[in-house]
Short mmCIF file of N, CA and C in Angstrom, two decimals:
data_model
loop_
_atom_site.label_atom_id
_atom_site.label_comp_id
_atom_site.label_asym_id
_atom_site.label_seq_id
_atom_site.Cartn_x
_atom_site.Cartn_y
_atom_site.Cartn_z
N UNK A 1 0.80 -1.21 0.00
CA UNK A 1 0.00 0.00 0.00
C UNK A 1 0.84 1.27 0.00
N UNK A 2 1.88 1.41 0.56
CA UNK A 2 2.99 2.44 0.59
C UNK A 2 3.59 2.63 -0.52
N UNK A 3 3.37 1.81 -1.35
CA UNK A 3 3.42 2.46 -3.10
C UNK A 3 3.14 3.22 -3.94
N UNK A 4 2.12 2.94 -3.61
CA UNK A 4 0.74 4.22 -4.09
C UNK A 4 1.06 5.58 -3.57
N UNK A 5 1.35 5.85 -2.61
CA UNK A 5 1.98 6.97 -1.27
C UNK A 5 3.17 7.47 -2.38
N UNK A 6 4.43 6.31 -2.29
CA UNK A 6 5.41 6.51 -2.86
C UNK A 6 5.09 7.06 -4.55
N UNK A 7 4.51 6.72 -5.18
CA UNK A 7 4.10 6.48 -6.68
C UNK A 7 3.70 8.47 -6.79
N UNK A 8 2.04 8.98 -5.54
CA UNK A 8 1.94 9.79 -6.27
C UNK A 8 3.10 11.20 -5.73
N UNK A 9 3.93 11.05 -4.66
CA UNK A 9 5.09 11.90 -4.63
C UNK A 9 5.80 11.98 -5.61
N UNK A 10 6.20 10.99 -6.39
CA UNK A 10 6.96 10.88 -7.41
C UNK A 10 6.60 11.50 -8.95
N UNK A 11 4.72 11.57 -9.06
CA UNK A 11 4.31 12.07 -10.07
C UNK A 11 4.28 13.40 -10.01
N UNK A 12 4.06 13.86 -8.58
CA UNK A 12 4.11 14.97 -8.03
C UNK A 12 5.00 15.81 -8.44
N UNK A 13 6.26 15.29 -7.95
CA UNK A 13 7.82 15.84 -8.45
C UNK A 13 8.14 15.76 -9.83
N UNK A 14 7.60 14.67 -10.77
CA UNK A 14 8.06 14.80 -12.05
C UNK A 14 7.45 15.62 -12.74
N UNK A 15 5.93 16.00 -12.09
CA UNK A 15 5.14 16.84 -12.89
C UNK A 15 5.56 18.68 -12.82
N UNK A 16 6.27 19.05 -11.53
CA UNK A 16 6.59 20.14 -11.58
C UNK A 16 8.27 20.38 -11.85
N UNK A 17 8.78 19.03 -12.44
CA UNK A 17 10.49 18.98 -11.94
C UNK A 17 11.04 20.28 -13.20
N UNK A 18 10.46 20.73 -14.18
CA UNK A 18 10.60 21.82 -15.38
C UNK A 18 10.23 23.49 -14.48
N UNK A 19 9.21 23.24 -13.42
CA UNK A 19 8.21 24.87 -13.68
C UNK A 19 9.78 25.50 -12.29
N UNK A 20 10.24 24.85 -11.24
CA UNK A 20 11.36 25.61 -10.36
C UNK A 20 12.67 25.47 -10.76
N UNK A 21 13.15 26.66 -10.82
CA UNK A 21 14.77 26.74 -10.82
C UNK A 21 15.47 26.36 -9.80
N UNK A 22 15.17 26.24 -8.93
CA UNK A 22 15.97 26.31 -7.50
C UNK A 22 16.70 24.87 -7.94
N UNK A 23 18.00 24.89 -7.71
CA UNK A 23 19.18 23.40 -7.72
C UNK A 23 18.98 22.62 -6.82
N UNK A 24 18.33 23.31 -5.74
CA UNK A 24 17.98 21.78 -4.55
C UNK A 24 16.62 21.67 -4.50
N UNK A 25 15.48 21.85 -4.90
CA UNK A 25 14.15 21.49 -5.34
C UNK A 25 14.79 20.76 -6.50
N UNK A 26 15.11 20.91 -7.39
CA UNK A 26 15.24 20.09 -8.25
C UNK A 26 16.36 18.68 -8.36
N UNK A 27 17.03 18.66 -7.42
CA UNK A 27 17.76 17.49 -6.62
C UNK A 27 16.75 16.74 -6.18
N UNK A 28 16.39 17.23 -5.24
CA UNK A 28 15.48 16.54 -4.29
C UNK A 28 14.65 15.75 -5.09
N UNK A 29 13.54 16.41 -5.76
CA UNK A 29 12.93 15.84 -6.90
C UNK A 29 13.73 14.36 -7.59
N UNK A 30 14.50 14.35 -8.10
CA UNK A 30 15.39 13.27 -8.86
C UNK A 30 15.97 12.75 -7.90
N UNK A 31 16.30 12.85 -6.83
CA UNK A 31 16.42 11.75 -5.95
C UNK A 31 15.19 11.38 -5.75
N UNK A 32 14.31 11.57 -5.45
CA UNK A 32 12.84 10.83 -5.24
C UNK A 32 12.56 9.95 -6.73
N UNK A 33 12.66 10.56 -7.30
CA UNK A 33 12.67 9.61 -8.73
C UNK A 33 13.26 8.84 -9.15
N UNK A 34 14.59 8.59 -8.77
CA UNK A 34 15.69 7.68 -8.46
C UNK A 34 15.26 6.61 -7.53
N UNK A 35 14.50 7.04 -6.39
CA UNK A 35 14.12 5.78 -5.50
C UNK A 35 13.28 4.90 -5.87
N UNK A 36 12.12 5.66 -6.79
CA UNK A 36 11.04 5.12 -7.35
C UNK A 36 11.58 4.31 -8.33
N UNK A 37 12.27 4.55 -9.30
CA UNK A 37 12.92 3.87 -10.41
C UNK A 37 13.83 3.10 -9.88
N UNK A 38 14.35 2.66 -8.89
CA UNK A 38 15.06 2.03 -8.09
C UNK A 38 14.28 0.50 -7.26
N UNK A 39 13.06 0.86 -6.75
CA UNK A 39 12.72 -0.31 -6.16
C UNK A 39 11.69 -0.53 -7.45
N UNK A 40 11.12 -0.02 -8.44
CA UNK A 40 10.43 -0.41 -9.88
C UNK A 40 11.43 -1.12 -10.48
N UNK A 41 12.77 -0.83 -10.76
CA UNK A 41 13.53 -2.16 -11.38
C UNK A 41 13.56 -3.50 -9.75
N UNK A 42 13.56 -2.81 -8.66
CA UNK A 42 14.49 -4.82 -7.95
C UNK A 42 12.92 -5.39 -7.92
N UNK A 43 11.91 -4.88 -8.15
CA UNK A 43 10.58 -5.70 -8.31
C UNK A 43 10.68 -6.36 -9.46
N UNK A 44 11.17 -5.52 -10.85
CA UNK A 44 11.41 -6.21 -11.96
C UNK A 44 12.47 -7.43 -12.04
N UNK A 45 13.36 -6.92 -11.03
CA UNK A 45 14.45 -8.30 -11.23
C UNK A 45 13.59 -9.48 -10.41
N UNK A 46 12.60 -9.42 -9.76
CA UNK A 46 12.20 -10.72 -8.87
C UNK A 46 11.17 -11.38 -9.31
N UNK A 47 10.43 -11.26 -10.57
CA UNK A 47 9.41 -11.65 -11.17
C UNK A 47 10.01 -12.76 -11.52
N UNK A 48 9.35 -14.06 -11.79
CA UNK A 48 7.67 -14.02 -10.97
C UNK A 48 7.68 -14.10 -9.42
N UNK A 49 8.92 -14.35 -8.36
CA UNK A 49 8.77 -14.52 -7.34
C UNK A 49 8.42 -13.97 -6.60
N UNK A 50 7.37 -12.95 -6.48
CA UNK A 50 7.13 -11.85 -5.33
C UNK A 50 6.62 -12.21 -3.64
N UNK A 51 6.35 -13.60 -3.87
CA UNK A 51 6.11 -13.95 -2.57
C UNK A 51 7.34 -13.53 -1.62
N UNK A 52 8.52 -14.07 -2.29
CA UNK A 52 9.90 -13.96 -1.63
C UNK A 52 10.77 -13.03 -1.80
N UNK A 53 10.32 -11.55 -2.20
CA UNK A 53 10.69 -10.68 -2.46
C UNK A 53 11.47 -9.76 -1.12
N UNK A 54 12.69 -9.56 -0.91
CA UNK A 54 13.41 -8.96 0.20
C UNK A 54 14.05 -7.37 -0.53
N UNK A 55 14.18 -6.52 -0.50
CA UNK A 55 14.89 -5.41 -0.96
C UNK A 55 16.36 -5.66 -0.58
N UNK A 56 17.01 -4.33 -1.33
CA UNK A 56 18.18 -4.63 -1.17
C UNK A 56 18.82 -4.05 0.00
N UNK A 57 17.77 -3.72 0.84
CA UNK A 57 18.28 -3.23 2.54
C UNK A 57 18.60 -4.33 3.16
N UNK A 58 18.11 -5.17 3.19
CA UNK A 58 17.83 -6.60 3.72
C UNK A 58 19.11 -7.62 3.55
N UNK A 59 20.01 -6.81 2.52
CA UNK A 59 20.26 -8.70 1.45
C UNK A 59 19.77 -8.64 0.21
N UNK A 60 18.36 -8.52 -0.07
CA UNK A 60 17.95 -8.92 -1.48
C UNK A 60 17.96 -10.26 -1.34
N UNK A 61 16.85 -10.83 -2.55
CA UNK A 61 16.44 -12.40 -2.20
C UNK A 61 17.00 -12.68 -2.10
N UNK A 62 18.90 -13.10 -2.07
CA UNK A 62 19.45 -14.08 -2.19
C UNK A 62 19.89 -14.24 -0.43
N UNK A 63 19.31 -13.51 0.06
CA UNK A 63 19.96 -13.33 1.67
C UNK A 63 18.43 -13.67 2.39
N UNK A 64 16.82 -13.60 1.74
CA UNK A 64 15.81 -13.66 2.17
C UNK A 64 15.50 -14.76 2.99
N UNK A 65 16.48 -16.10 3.09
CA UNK A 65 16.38 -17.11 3.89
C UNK A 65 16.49 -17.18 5.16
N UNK A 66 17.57 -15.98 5.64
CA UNK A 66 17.66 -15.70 6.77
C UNK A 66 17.11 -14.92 7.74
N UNK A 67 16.06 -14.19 7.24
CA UNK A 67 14.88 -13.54 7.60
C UNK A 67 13.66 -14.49 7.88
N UNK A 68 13.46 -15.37 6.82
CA UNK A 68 11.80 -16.22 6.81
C UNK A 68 12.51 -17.32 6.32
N UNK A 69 11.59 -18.45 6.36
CA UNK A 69 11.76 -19.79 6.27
C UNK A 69 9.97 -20.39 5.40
N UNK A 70 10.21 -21.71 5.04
CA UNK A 70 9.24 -22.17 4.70
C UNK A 70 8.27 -21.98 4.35
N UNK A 71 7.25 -21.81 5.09
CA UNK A 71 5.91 -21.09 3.21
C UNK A 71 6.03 -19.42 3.04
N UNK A 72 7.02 -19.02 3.90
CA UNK A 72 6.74 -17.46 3.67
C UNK A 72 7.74 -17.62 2.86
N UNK A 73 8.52 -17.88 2.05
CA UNK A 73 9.06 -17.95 1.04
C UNK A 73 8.88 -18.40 -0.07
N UNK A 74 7.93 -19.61 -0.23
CA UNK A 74 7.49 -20.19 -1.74
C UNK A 74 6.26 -20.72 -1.08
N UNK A 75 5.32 -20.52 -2.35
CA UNK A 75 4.15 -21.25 -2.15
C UNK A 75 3.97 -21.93 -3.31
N UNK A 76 4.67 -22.68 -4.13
CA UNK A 76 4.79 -23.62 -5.02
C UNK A 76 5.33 -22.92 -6.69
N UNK A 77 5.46 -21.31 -6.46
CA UNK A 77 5.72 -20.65 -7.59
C UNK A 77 7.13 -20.88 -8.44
N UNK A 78 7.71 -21.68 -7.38
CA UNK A 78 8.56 -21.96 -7.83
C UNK A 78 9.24 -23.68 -8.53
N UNK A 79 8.09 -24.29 -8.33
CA UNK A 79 8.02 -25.39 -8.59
C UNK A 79 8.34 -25.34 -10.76
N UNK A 80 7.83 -24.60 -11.15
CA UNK A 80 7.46 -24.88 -12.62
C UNK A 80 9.51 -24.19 -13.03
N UNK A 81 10.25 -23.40 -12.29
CA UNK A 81 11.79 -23.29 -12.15
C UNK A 81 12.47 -24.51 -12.34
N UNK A 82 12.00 -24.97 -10.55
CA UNK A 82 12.61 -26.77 -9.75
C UNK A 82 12.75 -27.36 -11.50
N UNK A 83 11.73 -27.35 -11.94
CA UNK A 83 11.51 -28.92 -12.74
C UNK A 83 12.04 -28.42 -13.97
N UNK A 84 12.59 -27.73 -14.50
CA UNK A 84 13.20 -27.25 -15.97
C UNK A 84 14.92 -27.32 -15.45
N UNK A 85 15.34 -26.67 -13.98
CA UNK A 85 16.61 -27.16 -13.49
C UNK A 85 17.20 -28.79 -13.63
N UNK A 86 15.87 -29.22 -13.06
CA UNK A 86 16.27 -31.02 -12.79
C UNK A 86 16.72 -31.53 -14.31
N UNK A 87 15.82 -31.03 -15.30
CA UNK A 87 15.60 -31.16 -16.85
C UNK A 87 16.83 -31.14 -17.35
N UNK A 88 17.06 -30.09 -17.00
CA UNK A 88 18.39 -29.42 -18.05
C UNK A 88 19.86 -29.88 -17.01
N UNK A 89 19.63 -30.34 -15.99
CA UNK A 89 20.92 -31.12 -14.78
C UNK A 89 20.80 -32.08 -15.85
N UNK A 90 19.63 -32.85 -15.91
CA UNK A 90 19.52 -34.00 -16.19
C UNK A 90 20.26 -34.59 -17.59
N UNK A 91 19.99 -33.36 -18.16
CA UNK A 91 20.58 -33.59 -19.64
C UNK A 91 21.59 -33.41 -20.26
N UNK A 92 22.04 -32.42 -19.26
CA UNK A 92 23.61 -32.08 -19.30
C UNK A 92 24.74 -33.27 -18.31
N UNK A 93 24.10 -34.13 -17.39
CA UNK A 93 24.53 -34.86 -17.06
C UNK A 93 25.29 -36.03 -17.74
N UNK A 94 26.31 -36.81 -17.45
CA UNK A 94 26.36 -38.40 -17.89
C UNK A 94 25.85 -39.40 -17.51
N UNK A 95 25.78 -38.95 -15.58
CA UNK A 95 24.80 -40.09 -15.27
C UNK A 95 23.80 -39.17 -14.43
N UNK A 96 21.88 -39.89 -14.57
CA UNK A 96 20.98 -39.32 -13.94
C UNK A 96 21.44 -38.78 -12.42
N UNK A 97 22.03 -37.41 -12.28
CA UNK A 97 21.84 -37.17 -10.67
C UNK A 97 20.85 -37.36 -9.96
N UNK A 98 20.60 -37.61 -8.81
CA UNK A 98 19.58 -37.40 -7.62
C UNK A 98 19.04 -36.28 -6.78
N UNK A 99 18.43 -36.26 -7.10
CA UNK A 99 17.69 -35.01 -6.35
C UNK A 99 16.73 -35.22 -5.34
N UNK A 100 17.16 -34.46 -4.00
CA UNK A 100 16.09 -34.65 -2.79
C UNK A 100 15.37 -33.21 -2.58
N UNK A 101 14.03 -33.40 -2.67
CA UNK A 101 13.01 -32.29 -2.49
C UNK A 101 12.48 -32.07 -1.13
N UNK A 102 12.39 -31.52 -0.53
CA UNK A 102 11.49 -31.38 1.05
C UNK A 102 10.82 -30.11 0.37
N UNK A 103 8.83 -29.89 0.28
CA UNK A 103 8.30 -29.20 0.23
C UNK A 103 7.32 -29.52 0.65
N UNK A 104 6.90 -28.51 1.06
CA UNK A 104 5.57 -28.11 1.93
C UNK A 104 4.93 -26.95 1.05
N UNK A 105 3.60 -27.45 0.99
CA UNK A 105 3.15 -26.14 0.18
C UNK A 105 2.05 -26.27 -0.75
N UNK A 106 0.92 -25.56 -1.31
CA UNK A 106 0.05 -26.08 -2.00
C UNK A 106 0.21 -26.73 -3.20
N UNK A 107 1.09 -26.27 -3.92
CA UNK A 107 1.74 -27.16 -5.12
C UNK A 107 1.64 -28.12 -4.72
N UNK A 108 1.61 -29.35 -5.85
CA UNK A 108 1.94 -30.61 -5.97
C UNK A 108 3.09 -30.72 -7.26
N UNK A 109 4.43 -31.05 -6.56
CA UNK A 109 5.53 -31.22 -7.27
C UNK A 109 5.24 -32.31 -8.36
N UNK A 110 4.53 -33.50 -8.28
CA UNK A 110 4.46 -34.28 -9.35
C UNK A 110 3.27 -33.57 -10.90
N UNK A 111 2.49 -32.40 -10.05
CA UNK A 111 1.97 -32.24 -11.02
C UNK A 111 3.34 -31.33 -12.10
N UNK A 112 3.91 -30.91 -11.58
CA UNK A 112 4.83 -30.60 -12.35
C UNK A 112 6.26 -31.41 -12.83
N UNK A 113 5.96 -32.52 -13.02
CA UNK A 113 7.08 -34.14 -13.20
C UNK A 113 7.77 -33.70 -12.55
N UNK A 114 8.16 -33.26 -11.40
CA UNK A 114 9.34 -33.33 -11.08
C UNK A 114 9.54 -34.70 -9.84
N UNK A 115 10.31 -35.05 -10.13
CA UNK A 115 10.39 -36.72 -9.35
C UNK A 115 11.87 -36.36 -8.90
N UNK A 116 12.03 -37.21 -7.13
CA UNK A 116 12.86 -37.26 -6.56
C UNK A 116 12.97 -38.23 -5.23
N UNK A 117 13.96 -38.35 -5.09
CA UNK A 117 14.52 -39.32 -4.32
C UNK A 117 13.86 -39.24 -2.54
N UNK A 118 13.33 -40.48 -2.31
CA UNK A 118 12.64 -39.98 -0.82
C UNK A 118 13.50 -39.78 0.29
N UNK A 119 13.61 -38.51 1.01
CA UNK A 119 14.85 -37.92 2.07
C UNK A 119 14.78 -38.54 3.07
N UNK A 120 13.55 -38.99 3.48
CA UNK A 120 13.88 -40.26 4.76
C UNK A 120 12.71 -40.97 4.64
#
């Protein structure tokens, strides 16, 4: 919801960033527009995953594990990824690797073939 907030400051500032001269009104302005265009691309880099979406204050997803765990991180969106990885391991392989899955989550991994080895 703080987007929207963020979004119309930003239209705000771009809409008058021509009518003031002043060098620090018009800083200010483009740094605000900079922020906006800033978290509008790391949303773009995380598609489709937005469940597991962390900024780059945080880490950024690749650090998001250490914040949350288990369904607050995937709710099966990432399953239709899993199974094109195993695919392309698989094929680039010489011999079939093994793969162990632990998921929890509304997905059903077989609906997406992905088959694996039972972890215990």
């Amino acid at each position: 919801p703080a987007i929207y907030v963020v979004c119309g400051f930003a239209g705000r500032a771009c809409s008058s960033l021509y009518v003031s001269s002043s060098r620090l009104v018009w800083a200010s302005r483009l740094l605000v527009l900079s922020c906006v265009v800033a978290c509008v691309l790391e949303v773009v880099i995380v598609y489709p995953y937005f469940i597991a979406f962390f900024n780059a204050g945080v880490g950024g997803p690749s650090q998001g594990y250490k914040h949350l765990v288990d369904s607050s991180l995937d709710w099966g969106q990432g399953l239709p990824a899993l199974r094109d990885f195993i695919h392309s391991t698989a094929a680039n392989a010489t011999s079939r690797p093994i793969f162990y899955v632990s998921y929890f989550g509304l997905g059903n991994p077989l609906f997406w073939n992905i088959t694996s080895a039972e972890a215990y």
